[in-house]
mmCIF file of C-alpha atoms in Angstrom:
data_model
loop_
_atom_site.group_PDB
_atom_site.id
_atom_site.type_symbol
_atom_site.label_atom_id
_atom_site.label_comp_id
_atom_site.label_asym_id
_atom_site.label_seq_id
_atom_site.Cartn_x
_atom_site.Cartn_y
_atom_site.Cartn_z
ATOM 1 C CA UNK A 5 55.717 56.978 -25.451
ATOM 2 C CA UNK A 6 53.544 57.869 -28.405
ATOM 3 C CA UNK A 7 55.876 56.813 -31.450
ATOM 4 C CA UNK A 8 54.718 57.208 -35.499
ATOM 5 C CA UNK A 9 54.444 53.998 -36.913
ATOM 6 C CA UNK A 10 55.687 55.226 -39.965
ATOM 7 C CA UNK A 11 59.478 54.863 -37.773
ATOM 8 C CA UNK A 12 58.628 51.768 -36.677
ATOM 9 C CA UNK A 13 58.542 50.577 -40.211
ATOM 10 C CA UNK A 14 61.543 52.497 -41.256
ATOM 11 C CA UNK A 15 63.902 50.914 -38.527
ATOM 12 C CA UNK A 16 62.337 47.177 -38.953
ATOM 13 C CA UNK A 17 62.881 47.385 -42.647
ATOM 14 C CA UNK A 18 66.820 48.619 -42.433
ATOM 15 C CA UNK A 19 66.982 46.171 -39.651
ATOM 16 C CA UNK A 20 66.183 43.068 -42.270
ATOM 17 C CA UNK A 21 68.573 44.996 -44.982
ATOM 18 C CA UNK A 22 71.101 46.306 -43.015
ATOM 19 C CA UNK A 23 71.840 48.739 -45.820
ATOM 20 C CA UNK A 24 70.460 51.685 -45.782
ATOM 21 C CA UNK A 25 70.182 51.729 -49.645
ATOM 22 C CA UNK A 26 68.170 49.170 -50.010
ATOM 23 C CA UNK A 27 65.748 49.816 -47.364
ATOM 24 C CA UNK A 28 64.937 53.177 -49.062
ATOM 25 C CA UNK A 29 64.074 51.319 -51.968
ATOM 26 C CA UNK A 30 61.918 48.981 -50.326
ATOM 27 C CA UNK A 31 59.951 52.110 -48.751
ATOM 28 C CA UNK A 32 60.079 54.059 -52.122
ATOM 29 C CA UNK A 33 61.894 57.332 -49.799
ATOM 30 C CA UNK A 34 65.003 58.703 -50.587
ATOM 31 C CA UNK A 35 68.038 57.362 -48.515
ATOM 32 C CA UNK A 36 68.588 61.159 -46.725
ATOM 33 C CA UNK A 37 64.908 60.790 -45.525
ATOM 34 C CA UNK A 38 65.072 57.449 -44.243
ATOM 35 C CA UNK A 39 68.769 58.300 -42.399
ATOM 36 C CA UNK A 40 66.593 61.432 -40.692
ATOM 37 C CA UNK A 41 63.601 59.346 -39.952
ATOM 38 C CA UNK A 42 66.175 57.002 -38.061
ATOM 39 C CA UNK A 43 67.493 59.166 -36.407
ATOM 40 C CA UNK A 44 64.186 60.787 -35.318
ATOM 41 C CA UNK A 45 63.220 57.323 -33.565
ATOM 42 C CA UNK A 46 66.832 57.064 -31.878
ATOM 43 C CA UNK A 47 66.075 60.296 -30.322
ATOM 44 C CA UNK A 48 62.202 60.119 -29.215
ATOM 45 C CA UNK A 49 63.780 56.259 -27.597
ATOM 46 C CA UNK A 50 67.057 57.821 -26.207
ATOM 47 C CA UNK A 51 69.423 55.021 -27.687
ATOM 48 C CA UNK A 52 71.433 54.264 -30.562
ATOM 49 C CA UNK A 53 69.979 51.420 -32.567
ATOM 50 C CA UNK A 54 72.399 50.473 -35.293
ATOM 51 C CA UNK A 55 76.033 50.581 -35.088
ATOM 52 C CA UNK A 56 77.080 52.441 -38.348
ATOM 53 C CA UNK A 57 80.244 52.891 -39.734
ATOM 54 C CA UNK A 58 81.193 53.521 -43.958
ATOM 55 C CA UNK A 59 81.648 49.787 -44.662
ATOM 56 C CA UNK A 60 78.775 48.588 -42.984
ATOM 57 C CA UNK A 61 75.574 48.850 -40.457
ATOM 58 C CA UNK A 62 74.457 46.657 -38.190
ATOM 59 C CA UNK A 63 71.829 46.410 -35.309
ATOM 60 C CA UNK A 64 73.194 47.959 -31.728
ATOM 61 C CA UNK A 65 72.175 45.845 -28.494
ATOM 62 C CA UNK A 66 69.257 48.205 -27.726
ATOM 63 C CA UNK A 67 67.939 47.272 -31.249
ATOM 64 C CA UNK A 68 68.347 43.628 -31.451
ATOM 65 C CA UNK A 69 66.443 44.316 -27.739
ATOM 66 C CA UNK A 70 63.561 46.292 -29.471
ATOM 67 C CA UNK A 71 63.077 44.731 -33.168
ATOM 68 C CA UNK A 72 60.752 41.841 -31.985
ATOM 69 C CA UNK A 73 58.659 44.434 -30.418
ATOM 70 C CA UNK A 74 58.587 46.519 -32.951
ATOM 71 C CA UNK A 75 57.774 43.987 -35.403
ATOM 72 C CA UNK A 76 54.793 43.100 -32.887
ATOM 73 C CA UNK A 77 53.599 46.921 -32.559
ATOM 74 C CA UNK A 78 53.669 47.300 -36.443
ATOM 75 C CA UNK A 79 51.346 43.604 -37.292
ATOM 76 C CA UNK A 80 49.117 45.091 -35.126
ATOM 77 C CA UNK A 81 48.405 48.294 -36.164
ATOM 78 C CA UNK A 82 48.509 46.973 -39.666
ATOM 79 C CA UNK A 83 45.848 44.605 -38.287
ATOM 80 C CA UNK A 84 43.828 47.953 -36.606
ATOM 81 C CA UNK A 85 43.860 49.721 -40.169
ATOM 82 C CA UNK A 86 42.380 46.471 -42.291
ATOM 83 C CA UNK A 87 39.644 45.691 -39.963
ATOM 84 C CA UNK A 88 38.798 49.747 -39.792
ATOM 85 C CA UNK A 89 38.676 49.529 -43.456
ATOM 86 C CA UNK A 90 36.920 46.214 -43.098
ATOM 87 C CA UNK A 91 34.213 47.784 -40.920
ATOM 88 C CA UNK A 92 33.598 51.055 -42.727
ATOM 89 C CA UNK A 93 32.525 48.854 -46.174
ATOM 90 C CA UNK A 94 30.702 46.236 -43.663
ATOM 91 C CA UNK A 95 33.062 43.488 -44.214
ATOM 92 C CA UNK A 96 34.256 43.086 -40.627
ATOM 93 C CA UNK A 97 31.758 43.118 -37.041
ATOM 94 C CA UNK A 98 29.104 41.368 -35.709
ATOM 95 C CA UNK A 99 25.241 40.939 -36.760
ATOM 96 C CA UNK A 100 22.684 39.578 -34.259
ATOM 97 C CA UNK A 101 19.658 37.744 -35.905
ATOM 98 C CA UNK A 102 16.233 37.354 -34.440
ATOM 99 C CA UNK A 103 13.943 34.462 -36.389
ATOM 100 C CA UNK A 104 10.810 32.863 -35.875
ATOM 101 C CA UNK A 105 11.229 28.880 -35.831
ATOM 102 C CA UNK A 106 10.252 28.202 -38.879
ATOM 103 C CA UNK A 107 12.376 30.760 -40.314
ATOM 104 C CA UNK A 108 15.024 29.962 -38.744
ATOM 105 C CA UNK A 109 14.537 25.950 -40.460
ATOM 106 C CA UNK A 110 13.956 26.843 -44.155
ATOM 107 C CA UNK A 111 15.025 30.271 -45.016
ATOM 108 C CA UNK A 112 17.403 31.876 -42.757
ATOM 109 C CA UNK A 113 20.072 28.930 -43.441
ATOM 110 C CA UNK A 114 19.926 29.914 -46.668
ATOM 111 C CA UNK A 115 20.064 33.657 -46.283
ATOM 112 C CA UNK A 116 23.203 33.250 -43.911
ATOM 113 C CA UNK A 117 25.040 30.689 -45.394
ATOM 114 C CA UNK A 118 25.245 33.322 -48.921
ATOM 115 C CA UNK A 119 25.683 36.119 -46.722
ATOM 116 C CA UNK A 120 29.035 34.145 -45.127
ATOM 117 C CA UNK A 121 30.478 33.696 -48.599
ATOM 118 C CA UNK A 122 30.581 37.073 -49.217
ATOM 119 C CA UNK A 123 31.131 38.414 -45.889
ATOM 120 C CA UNK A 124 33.326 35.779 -44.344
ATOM 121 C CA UNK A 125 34.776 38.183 -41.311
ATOM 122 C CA UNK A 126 31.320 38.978 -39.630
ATOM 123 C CA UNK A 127 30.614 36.917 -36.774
ATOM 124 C CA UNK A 128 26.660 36.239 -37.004
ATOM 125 C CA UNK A 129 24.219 35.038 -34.093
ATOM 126 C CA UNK A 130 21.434 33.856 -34.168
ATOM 127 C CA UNK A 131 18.312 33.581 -32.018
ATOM 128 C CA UNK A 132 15.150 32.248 -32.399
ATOM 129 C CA UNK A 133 11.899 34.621 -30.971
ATOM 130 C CA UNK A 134 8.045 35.374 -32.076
ATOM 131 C CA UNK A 135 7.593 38.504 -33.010
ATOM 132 C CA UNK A 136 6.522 40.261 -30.391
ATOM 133 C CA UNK A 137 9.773 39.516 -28.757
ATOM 134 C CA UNK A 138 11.361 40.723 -31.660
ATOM 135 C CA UNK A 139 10.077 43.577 -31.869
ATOM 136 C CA UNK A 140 10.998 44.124 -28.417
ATOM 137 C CA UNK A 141 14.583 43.226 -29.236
ATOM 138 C CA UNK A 142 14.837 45.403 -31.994
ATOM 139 C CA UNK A 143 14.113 48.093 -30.565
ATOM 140 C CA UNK A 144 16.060 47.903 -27.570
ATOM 141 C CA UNK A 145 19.171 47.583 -29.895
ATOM 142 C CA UNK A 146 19.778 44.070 -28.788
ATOM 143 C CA UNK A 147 19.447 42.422 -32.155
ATOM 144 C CA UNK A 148 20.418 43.780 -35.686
ATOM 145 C CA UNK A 149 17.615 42.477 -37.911
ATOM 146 C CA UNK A 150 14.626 40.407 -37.181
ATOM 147 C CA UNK A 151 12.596 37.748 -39.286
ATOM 148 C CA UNK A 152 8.840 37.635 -38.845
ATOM 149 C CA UNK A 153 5.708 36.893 -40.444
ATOM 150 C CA UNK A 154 3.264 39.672 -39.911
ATOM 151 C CA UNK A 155 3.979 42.668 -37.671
ATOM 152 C CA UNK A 156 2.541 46.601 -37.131
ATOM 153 C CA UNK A 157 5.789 48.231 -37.677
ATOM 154 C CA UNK A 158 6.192 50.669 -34.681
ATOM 155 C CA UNK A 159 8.022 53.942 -33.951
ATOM 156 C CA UNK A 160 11.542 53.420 -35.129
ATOM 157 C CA UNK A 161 11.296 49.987 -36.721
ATOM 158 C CA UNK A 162 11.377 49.407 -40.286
ATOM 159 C CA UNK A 163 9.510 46.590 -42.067
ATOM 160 C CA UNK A 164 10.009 45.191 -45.457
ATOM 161 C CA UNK A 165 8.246 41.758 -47.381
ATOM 162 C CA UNK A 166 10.644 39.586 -48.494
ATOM 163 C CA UNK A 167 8.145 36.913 -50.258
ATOM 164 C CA UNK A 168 4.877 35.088 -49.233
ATOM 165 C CA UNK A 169 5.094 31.582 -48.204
ATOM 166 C CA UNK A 170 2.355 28.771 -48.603
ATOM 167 C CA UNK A 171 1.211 26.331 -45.313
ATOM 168 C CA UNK A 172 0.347 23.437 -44.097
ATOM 169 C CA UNK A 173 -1.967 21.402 -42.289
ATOM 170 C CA UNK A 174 -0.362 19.939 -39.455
ATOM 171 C CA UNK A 175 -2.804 16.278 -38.772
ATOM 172 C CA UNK A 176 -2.462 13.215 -36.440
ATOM 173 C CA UNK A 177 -0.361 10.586 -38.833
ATOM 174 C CA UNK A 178 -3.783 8.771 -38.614
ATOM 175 C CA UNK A 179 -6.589 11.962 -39.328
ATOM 176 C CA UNK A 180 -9.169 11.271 -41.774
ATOM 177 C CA UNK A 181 -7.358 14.182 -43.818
ATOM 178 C CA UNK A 182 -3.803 12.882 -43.509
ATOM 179 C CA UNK A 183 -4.024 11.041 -46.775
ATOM 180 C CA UNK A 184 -4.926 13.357 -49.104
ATOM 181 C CA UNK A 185 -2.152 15.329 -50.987
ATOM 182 C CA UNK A 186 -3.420 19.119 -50.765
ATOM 183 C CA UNK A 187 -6.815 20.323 -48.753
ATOM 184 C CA UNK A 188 -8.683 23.547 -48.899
ATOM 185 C CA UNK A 189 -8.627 25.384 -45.630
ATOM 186 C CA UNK A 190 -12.752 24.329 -45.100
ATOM 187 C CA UNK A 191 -11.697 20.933 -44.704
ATOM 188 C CA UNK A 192 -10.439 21.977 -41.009
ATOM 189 C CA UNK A 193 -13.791 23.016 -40.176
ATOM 190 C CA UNK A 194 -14.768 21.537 -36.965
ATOM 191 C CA UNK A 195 -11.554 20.155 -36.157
ATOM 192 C CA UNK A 196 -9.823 20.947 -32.774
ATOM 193 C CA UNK A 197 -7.067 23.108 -33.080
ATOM 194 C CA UNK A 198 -3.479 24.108 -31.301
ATOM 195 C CA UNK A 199 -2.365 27.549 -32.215
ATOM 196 C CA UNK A 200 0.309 30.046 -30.688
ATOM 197 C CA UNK A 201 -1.032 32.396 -28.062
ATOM 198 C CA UNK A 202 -2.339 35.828 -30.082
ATOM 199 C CA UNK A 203 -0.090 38.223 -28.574
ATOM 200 C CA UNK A 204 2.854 36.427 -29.792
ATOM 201 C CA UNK A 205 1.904 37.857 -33.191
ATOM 202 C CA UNK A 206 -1.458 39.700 -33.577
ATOM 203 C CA UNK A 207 -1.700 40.473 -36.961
ATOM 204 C CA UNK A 208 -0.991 36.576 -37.747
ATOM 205 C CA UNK A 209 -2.960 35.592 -35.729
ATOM 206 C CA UNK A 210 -6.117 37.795 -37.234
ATOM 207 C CA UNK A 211 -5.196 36.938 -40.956
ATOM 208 C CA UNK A 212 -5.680 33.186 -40.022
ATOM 209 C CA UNK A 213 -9.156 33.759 -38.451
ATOM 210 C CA UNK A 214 -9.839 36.188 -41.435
ATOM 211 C CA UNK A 215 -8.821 33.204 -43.521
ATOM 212 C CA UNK A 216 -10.969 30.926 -41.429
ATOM 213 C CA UNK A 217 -14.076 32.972 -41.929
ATOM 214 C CA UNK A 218 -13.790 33.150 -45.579
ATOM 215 C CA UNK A 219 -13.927 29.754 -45.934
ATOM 216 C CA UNK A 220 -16.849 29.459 -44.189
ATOM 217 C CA UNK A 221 -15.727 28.534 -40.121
ATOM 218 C CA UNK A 222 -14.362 29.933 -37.116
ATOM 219 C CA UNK A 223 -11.580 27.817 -36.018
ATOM 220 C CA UNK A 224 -11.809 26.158 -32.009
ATOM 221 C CA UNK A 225 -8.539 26.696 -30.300
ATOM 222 C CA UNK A 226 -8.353 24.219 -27.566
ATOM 223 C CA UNK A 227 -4.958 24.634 -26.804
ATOM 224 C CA UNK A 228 -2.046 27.146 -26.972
ATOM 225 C CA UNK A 229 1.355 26.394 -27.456
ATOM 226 C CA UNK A 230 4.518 28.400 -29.930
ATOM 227 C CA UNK A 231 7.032 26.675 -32.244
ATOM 228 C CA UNK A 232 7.773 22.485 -32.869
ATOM 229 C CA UNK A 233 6.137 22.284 -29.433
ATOM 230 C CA UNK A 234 2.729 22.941 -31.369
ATOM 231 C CA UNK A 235 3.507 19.749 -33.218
ATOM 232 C CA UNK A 236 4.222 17.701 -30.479
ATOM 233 C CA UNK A 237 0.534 18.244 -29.319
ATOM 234 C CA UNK A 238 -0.285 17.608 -32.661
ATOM 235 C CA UNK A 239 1.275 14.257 -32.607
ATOM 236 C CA UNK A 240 -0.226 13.487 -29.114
ATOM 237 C CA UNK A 241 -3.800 13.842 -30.908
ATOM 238 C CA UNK A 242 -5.015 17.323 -29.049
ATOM 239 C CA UNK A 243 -5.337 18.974 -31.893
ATOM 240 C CA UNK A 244 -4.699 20.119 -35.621
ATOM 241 C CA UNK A 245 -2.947 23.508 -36.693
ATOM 242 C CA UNK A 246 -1.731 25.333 -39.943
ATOM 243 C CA UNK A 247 1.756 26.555 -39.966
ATOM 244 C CA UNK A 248 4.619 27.695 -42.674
ATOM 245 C CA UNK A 249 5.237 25.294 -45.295
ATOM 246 C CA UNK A 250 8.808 25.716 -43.827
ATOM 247 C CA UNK A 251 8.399 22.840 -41.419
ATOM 248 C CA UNK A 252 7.860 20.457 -44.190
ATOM 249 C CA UNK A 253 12.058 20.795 -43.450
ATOM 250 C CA UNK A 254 11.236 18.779 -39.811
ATOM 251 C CA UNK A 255 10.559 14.811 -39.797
ATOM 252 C CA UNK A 256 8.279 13.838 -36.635
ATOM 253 C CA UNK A 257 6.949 10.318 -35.983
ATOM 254 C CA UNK A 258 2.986 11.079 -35.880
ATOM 255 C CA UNK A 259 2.102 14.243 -38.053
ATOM 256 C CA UNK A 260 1.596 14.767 -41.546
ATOM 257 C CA UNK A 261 2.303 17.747 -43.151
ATOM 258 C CA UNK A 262 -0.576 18.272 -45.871
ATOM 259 C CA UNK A 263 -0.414 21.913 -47.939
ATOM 260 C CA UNK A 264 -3.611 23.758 -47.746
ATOM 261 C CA UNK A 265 -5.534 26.145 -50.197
ATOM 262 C CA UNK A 266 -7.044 29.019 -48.379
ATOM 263 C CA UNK A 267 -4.302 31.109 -46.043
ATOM 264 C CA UNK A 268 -0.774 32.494 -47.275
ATOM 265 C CA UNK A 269 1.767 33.306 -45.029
ATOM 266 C CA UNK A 270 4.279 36.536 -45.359
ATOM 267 C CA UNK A 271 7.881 36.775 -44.208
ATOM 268 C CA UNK A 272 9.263 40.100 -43.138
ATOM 269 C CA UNK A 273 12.335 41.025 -42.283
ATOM 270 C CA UNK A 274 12.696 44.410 -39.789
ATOM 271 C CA UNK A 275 15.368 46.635 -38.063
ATOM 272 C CA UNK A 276 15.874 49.788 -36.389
ATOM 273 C CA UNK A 277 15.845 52.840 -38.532
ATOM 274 C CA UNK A 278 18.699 54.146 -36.223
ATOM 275 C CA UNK A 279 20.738 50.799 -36.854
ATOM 276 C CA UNK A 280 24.395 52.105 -37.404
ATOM 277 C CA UNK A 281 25.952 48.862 -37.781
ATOM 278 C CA UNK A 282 27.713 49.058 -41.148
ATOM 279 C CA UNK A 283 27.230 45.263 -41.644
ATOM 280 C CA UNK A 284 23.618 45.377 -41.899
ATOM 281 C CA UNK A 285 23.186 46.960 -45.324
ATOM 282 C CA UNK A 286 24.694 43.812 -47.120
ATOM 283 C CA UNK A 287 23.113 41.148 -44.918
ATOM 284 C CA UNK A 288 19.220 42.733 -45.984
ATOM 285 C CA UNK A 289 20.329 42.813 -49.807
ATOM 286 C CA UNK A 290 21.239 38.984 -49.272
ATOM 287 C CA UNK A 291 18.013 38.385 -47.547
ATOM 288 C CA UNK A 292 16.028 39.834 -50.492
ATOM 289 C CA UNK A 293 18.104 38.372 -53.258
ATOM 290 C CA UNK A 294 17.269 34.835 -51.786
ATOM 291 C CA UNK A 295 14.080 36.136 -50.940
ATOM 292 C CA UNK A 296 13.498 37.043 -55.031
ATOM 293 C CA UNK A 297 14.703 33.387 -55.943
ATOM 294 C CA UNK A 298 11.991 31.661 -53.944
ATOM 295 C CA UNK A 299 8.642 30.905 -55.663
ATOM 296 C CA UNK A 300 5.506 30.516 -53.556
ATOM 297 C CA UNK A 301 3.665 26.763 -54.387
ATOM 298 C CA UNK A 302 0.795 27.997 -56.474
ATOM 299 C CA UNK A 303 -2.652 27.325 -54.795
ATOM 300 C CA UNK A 304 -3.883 26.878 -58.013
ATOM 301 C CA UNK A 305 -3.385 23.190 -58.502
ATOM 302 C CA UNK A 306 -6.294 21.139 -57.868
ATOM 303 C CA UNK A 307 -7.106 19.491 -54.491
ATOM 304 C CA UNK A 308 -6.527 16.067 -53.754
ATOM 305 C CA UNK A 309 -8.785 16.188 -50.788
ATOM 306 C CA UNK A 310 -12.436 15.183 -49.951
#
């Protein structure tokens, strides 16, 4: 039986006055229109719910059976109409989060962590993926927004700089380089290096043999490998690499982190054009206020290095 809530709330509320008076008060209606809307309910249910005489009124044995389950049908749809509201202004829901790894170290904890304390009711997940698998992700609808560094935006997927980000030379603890404080990109010229497979983002990939070429080598890429792993071979001695000054958040026995002159690093953030989830909208302003309170290490300074 499909019953107005609006009675549900009338009968609970004379049921905690017992006066019909008073309960008309409490719902700001006069007394004949609460009396009606009683009555109303007692006929859509087929019982009589309050014993009422002039002196006093008081709940029948049909509504002492039904007030706990009224009570329970009106919390609920109270409950229904604040997280509708909730949702419409993107306060309430879910958002699914793509990052790369270093992202997901450095920035994103940031990002998330001020998006929570304004948005406290949206339940956020996170994943970490290159960006080809983002991409992928995005725009199969299975995540909401997705951090990378440099990406061909494709049909449907919208792409937006937050801020450019500095990097560093990932060496063997004991590399002739390892002590120096800051080293132009040439100094890696020669050196063996461990860098993620191409396809897991082309266009970073290219800008860092662009970069490479400018200053005068083409790096030799002995070894693939994505993420911390890179480091690990790194720490084994294979190799040498350049990644986001965001890992400078890790501590591994057996590489030092030295920033390098020469190659920049962007962060993007991207997400479907079609993206109808009302949360979104508030969780990319977040990402670019944070994004507008980070400064990039100027590669001005001068180099410590050889």
């Amino acid at each position: 039986m499909d019953i107005d809530a609006r009675l549900w709330r009338s009968f609970t509320t004379v049921a905690e006055e017992l006066h019909y008076g008073r309960a008309a008060d409490r719902l700001h209606i006069t007394q004949p229109a609460l009396s009606r809307q009683i009555r109303d309910l007692e006929r859509a249910l087929g019982v009589t719910l309050f014993d009422r005489t002039s002196r006093r009124v008081a709940l029948s044995q049909a509504g002492r059976a039904v007030l706990s389950q009224a009570r329970r049908a009106l919390t609920e749809s109270d409950r229904a109409i604040r997280l509708a509201r909730l949702a419409a202004h993107g306060d309430w829901g879910e958002l699914t989060i793509a990052a790369l790894p270093a992202v997901a170290l450095a920035q994103l904890p940031t990002i998330i962590r001020a998006y929570r304390d304004t948005h406290p009711s949206i339940d956020v997940t996170i994943s970490e993926n290159f960006d080809d698998e983002q991409l992928a992700a995005l725009a199969a609808g299975r995540v909401d927004a997705g951090f990378l560094r440099a990406a061909a935006a494709p049909p449907g997927i919208l792409l937006e700089t937050l801020l450019t980000e500095q990097v560093v030379a990932a060496l063997p603890a004991d590399h002739r380089l390892a002590r120096y404080d800051r080293i132009a990109l040439s100094e890696l010229a020669g050196e063996p290096f461990v860098f993620f497979p191409r396809h897991r983002s082309v266009l970073a990939y290219d800008q860092f043999i662009v970069s490479c070429r400018a200053a005068g080598f083409s790096p030799a890429i002995v070894q693939e490998a994505g993420g911390i792993s890179t480091l690990g071979l790194v720490a084994a001695g294979l190799g040498v690499t350049v990644v986001a000054a965001s890992y400078q958040a890790l501590s591994l026995t057996g590489v030092r982190l030295v920033p390098v002159v020469g190659h920049q690093l962007t962060l993007q953030v991207a997400w479907a054009a079609d993206n109808t989830n009302t949360a979104l909208p508030g969780f990319l302003e977040t990402a670019r206020q944070i994004a507008a309170q980070t400064t990039p290490q100027p590669e001005t300074l001068p180099l410590a290095g050889p």
